[in-house]
């Protein structure tokens, strides 16, 4: 097997691999952030639904207007917070998508270098094989010439 150091672009390939690993970690972090933001949004949404249900029950029971006003203000603030959370989810999704695109690009670059390395390895093997064949041909020709010389001397 070819030693990686024989390949002239081996340092570039090692760098591409390390870059890909770093981008893979970044993408994983962004995905985790996206999931955390989505879960926070869903939890807030569930809490809001519970509060709406409680508010509806209080209205049916005939609670006083000042308490209803406080509940409405709270629900409005919760709606605002949900809007902020929704924007955070969108931003996290966008960041994850950007990280994914960078990772895909890094994988493409690494794979192209690996294909070059394989082409280099195949060309090197072919050169070695041709050299060995020439040596075998020379050896066979030398043996043939010696055999002919012996045969000619023996006559």
Short mmCIF file of C-alpha atoms in Angstrom, two decimals:
data_model
loop_
_atom_site.label_atom_id
_atom_site.label_comp_id
_atom_site.label_asym_id
_atom_site.label_seq_id
_atom_site.Cartn_x
_atom_site.Cartn_y
_atom_site.Cartn_z
CA UNK A 1 0.00 0.00 0.00
CA UNK A 2 1.21 3.48 -0.82
CA UNK A 3 2.51 5.56 2.02
CA UNK A 4 0.56 8.80 2.35
CA UNK A 5 3.84 10.75 2.37
CA UNK A 6 4.52 9.69 -1.25
CA UNK A 7 1.50 11.72 -2.32
CA UNK A 8 2.62 15.32 -2.82
CA UNK A 9 -0.74 16.72 -1.71
CA UNK A 10 -0.82 14.64 1.49
CA UNK A 11 -0.51 17.73 3.74
CA UNK A 12 -3.42 19.33 1.93
CA UNK A 13 -5.47 16.14 2.33
CA UNK A 14 -4.67 16.00 6.07
CA UNK A 15 -5.72 19.65 6.37
CA UNK A 16 -8.95 18.97 4.46
CA UNK A 17 -9.72 16.06 6.79
CA UNK A 18 -9.14 18.16 9.90
CA UNK A 19 -11.24 20.97 8.43
CA UNK A 20 -14.02 18.50 7.64
CA UNK A 21 -13.89 17.18 11.22
CA UNK A 22 -14.15 20.72 12.60
CA UNK A 23 -17.06 21.51 10.27
CA UNK A 24 -18.76 18.25 11.25
CA UNK A 25 -18.51 19.25 14.93
CA UNK A 26 -19.86 22.72 14.12
CA UNK A 27 -22.76 21.22 12.17
CA UNK A 28 -23.55 18.88 15.07
CA UNK A 29 -23.55 21.82 17.49
CA UNK A 30 -25.84 23.83 15.20
CA UNK A 31 -28.20 20.89 14.88
CA UNK A 32 -28.29 20.52 18.66
CA UNK A 33 -29.00 24.25 19.02
CA UNK A 34 -31.77 23.99 16.43
CA UNK A 35 -33.34 21.08 18.29
CA UNK A 36 -33.06 22.90 21.64
CA UNK A 37 -34.71 26.03 20.20
CA UNK A 38 -37.49 23.99 18.61
CA UNK A 39 -38.10 22.15 21.90
CA UNK A 40 -38.18 25.45 23.81
CA UNK A 41 -40.68 26.83 21.30
CA UNK A 42 -42.86 23.72 21.59
CA UNK A 43 -42.74 23.86 25.40
CA UNK A 44 -43.74 27.53 25.34
CA UNK A 45 -46.53 26.75 22.89
CA UNK A 46 -47.83 23.98 25.14
CA UNK A 47 -47.71 26.31 28.16
CA UNK A 48 -49.60 28.95 26.19
CA UNK A 49 -52.31 26.45 25.26
CA UNK A 50 -52.65 25.45 28.92
CA UNK A 51 -52.95 29.10 29.95
CA UNK A 52 -55.54 29.75 27.25
CA UNK A 53 -57.55 26.81 28.51
CA UNK A 54 -57.29 28.14 32.09
CA UNK A 55 -58.32 31.60 30.92
CA UNK A 56 -61.35 30.16 29.11
CA UNK A 57 -62.35 28.33 32.28
CA UNK A 58 -62.00 31.53 34.34
CA UNK A 59 -64.15 33.41 31.85
CA UNK A 60 -66.83 30.72 32.11
CA UNK A 61 -66.69 30.95 35.91
CA UNK A 62 -67.19 34.69 35.72
CA UNK A 63 -63.93 36.05 37.16
CA UNK A 64 -63.59 39.80 37.64
CA UNK A 65 -62.46 42.15 34.85
CA UNK A 66 -59.16 43.20 36.47
CA UNK A 67 -58.04 39.58 36.78
CA UNK A 68 -59.07 38.96 33.17
CA UNK A 69 -57.08 42.00 32.06
CA UNK A 70 -53.97 40.72 33.85
CA UNK A 71 -54.40 37.32 32.24
CA UNK A 72 -54.80 38.93 28.80
CA UNK A 73 -51.64 41.01 29.31
CA UNK A 74 -49.77 37.86 30.32
CA UNK A 75 -51.00 36.01 27.22
CA UNK A 76 -49.96 38.95 25.01
CA UNK A 77 -46.45 38.88 26.53
CA UNK A 78 -46.39 35.14 25.99
CA UNK A 79 -47.34 35.68 22.32
CA UNK A 80 -44.47 38.15 22.01
CA UNK A 81 -42.09 35.63 23.57
CA UNK A 82 -43.35 32.98 21.16
CA UNK A 83 -42.57 35.31 18.27
CA UNK A 84 -39.05 35.76 19.60
CA UNK A 85 -38.71 31.99 20.04
CA UNK A 86 -39.97 31.39 16.51
CA UNK A 87 -37.33 33.78 15.17
CA UNK A 88 -34.69 31.95 17.23
CA UNK A 89 -35.85 28.64 15.73
CA UNK A 90 -35.63 30.08 12.22
CA UNK A 91 -32.17 31.52 12.91
CA UNK A 92 -30.99 28.19 14.33
CA UNK A 93 -32.37 26.34 11.29
CA UNK A 94 -30.61 28.77 8.97
CA UNK A 95 -27.33 28.42 10.89
CA UNK A 96 -27.62 24.63 10.76
CA UNK A 97 -28.30 24.75 7.02
CA UNK A 98 -25.26 26.99 6.44
CA UNK A 99 -23.09 24.65 8.51
CA UNK A 100 -24.48 21.70 6.54
CA UNK A 101 -23.59 23.38 3.25
CA UNK A 102 -20.05 24.09 4.44
CA UNK A 103 -19.68 20.49 5.58
CA UNK A 104 -20.89 19.17 2.22
CA UNK A 105 -18.42 21.42 0.43
CA UNK A 106 -15.57 20.22 2.68
CA UNK A 107 -16.51 16.59 2.00
CA UNK A 108 -16.45 17.28 -1.75
CA UNK A 109 -12.99 18.85 -1.51
CA UNK A 110 -11.66 15.95 0.57
CA UNK A 111 -13.12 13.36 -1.80
CA UNK A 112 -11.61 15.08 -4.82
CA UNK A 113 -8.19 14.97 -3.15
CA UNK A 114 -8.69 11.32 -2.30
CA UNK A 115 -9.56 10.61 -5.94
CA UNK A 116 -6.36 12.41 -6.96
CA UNK A 117 -4.44 10.31 -4.44
CA UNK A 118 -5.95 7.13 -5.89
CA UNK A 119 -5.07 8.23 -9.43
CA UNK A 120 -1.53 8.97 -8.25
CA UNK A 121 -1.34 5.55 -6.58
CA UNK A 122 -2.63 3.79 -9.70
CA UNK A 123 -0.16 5.67 -11.93
CA UNK A 124 2.67 4.85 -9.53
CA UNK A 125 1.71 1.16 -9.49
CA UNK A 126 1.56 1.18 -13.28
CA UNK A 127 5.04 2.74 -13.49
CA UNK A 128 6.42 0.14 -11.09
CA UNK A 129 4.74 -2.66 -13.02
CA UNK A 130 6.17 -1.36 -16.34
CA UNK A 131 9.64 -1.12 -14.79
CA UNK A 132 9.38 -4.69 -13.48
CA UNK A 133 8.18 -5.90 -16.88
CA UNK A 134 11.15 -4.19 -18.60
CA UNK A 135 13.52 -5.85 -16.14
CA UNK A 136 11.89 -9.24 -16.74
CA UNK A 137 12.08 -8.68 -20.51
CA UNK A 138 15.76 -7.76 -20.25
CA UNK A 139 16.40 -10.84 -18.11
CA UNK A 140 14.57 -13.07 -20.59
CA UNK A 141 16.43 -11.51 -23.53
CA UNK A 142 19.75 -11.96 -21.71
CA UNK A 143 18.98 -15.64 -21.01
CA UNK A 144 17.93 -16.14 -24.62
CA UNK A 145 21.11 -14.49 -25.90
CA UNK A 146 23.27 -16.62 -23.57
CA UNK A 147 21.43 -19.75 -24.68
CA UNK A 148 21.98 -18.76 -28.32
CA UNK A 149 25.64 -18.03 -27.63
CA UNK A 150 26.11 -21.43 -25.95
CA UNK A 151 24.32 -23.13 -28.78
CA UNK A 152 26.43 -21.26 -31.36
CA UNK A 153 29.65 -22.08 -29.50
CA UNK A 154 28.66 -25.72 -29.21
CA UNK A 155 28.29 -26.21 -32.97
#
